[in-house]
Short mmCIF file of N, CA and C in Angstrom, two decimals:
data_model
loop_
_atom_site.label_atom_id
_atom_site.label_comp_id
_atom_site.label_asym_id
_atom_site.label_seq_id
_atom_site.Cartn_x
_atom_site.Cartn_y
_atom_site.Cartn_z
N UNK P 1 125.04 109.80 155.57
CA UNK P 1 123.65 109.90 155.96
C UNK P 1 122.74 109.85 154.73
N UNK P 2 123.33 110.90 153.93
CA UNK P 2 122.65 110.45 152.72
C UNK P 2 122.40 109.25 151.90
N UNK P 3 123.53 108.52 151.79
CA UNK P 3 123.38 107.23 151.21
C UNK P 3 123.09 106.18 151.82
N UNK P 4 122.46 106.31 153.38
CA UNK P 4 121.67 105.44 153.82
C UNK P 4 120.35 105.54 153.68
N UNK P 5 119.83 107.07 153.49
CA UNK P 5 118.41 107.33 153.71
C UNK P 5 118.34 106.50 151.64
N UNK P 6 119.34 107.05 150.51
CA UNK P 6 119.18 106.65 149.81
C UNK P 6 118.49 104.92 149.27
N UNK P 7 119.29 104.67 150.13
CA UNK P 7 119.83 102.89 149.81
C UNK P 7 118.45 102.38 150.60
N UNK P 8 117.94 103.31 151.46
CA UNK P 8 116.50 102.31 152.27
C UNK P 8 115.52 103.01 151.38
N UNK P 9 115.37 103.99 151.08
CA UNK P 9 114.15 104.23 149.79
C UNK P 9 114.25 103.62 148.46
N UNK P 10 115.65 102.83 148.18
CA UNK P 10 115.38 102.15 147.04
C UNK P 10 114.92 100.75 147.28
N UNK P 11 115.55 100.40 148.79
CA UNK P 11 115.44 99.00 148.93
C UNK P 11 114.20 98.84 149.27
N UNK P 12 113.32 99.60 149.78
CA UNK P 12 111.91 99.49 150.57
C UNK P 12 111.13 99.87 149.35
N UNK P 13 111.39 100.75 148.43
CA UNK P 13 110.44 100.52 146.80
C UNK P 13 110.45 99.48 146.01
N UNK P 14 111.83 99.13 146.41
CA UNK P 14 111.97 97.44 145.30
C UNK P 14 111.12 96.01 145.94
N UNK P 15 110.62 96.09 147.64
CA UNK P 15 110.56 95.28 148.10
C UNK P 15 108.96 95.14 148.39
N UNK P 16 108.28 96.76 148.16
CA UNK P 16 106.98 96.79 147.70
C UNK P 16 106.87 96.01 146.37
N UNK P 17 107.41 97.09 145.18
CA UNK P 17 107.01 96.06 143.91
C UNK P 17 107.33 94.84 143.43
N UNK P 18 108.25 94.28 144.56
CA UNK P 18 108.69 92.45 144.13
C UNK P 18 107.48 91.91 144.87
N UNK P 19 106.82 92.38 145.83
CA UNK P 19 106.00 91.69 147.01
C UNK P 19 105.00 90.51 145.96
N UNK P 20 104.69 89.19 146.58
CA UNK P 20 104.25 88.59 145.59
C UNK P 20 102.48 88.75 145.95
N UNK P 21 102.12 89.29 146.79
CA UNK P 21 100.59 90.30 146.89
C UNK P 21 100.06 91.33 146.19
N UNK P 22 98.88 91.04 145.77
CA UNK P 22 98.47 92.37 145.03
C UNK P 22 97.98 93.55 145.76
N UNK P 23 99.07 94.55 145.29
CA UNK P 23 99.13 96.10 146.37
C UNK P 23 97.99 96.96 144.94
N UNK P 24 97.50 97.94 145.54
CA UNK P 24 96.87 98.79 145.49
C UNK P 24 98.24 99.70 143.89
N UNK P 25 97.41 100.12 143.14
CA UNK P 25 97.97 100.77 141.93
C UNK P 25 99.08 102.08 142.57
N UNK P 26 98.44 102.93 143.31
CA UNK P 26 98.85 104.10 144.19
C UNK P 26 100.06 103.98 145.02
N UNK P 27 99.66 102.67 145.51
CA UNK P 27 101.48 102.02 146.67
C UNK P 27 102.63 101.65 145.57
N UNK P 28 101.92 100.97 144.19
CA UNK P 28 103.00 100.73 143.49
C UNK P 28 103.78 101.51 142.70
N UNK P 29 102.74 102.73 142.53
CA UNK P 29 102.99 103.82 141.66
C UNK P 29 104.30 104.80 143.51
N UNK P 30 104.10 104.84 143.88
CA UNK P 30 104.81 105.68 144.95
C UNK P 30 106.00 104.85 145.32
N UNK P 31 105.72 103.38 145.33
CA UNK P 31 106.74 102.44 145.44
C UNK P 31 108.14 102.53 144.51
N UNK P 32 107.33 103.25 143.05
CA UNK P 32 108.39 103.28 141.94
C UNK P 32 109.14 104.51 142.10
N UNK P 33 108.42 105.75 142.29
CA UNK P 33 109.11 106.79 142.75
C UNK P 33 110.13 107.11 143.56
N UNK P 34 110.00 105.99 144.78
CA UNK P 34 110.95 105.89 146.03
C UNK P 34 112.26 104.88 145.57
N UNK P 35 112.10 104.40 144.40
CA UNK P 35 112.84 103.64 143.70
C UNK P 35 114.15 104.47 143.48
N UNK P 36 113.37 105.02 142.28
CA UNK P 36 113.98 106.41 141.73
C UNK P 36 114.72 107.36 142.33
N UNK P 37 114.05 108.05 143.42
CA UNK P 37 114.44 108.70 144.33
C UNK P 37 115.49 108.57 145.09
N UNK P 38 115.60 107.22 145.71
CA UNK P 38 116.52 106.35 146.11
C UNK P 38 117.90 106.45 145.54
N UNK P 39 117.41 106.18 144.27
CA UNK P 39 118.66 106.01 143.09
C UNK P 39 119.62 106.73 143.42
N UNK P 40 118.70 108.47 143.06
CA UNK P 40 119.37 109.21 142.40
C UNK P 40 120.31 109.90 144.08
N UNK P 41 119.37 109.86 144.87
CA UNK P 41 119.94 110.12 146.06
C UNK P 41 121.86 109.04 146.45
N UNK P 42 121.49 108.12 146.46
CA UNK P 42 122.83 107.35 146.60
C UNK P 42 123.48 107.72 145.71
N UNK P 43 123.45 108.07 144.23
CA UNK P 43 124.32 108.34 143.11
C UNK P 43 124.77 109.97 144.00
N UNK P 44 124.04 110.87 144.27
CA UNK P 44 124.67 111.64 144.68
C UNK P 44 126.12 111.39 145.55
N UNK P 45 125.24 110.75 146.41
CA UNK P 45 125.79 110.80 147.71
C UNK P 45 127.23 110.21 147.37
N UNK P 46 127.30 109.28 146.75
CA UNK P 46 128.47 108.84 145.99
C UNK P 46 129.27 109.73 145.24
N UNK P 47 128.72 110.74 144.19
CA UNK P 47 129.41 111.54 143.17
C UNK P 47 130.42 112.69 144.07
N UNK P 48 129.33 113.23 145.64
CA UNK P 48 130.41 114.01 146.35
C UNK P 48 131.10 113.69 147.08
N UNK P 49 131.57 112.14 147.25
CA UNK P 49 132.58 111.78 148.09
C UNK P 49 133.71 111.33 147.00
N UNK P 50 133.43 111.23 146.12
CA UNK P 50 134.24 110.95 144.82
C UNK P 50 135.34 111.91 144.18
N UNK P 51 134.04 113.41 144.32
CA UNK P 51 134.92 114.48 144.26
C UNK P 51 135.59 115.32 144.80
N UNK P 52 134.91 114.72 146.19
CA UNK P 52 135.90 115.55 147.28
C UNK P 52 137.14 114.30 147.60
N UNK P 53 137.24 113.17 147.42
CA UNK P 53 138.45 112.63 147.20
C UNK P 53 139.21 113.00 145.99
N UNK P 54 138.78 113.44 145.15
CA UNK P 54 139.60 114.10 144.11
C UNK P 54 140.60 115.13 144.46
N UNK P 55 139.92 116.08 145.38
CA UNK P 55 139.69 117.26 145.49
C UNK P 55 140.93 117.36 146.49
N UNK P 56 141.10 116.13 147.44
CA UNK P 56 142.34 116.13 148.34
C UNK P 56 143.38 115.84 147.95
N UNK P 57 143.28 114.34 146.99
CA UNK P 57 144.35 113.82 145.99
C UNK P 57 145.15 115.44 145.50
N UNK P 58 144.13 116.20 144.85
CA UNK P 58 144.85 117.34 143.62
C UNK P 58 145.50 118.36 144.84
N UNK P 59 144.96 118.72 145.69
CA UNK P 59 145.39 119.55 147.14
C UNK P 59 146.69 118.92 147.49
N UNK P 60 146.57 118.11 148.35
CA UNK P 60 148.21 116.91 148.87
C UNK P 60 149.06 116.98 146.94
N UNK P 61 149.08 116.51 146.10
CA UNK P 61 149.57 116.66 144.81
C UNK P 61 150.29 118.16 144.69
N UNK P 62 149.29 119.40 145.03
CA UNK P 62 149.97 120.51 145.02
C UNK P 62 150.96 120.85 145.84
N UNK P 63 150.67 120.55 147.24
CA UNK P 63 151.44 120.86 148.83
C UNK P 63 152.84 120.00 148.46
N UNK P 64 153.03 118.81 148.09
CA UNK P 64 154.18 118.22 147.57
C UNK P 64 155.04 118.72 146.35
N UNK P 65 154.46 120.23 145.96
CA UNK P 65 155.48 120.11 144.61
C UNK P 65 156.00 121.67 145.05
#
């Protein structure tokens, strides 16, 4: 859930500031933020499925020994 809400606030900031119309300073400035925001949100959302696959790998790893 997270890395969808992520992935549409980056894609919908990138698609304001590519727009080949001249937007208002304020849409572009909020446009960049949602960029950002975006980012860092999917990087999350990524980092805890990463480590909770770790997290089973090292679990199953223990239960086998």
């Amino acid at each position: 859930m997270l890395r969808t809400v992520g992935i549409s606030l980056a894609s919908g900031g990138a698609a304001l500031l590519a727009a080949p119309v001249a937007l208002p300073a304020v849409l572009l400035s909020i446009a960049g933020y949602a960029v950002v925001a975006g980012s860092v949100a999917t990087a999350v959302s990524q980092a805890v499925v990463a480590d909770g696959l770790s997290e089973a790998k090292t679990k199953e790893a223990d239960a086998q020994q």
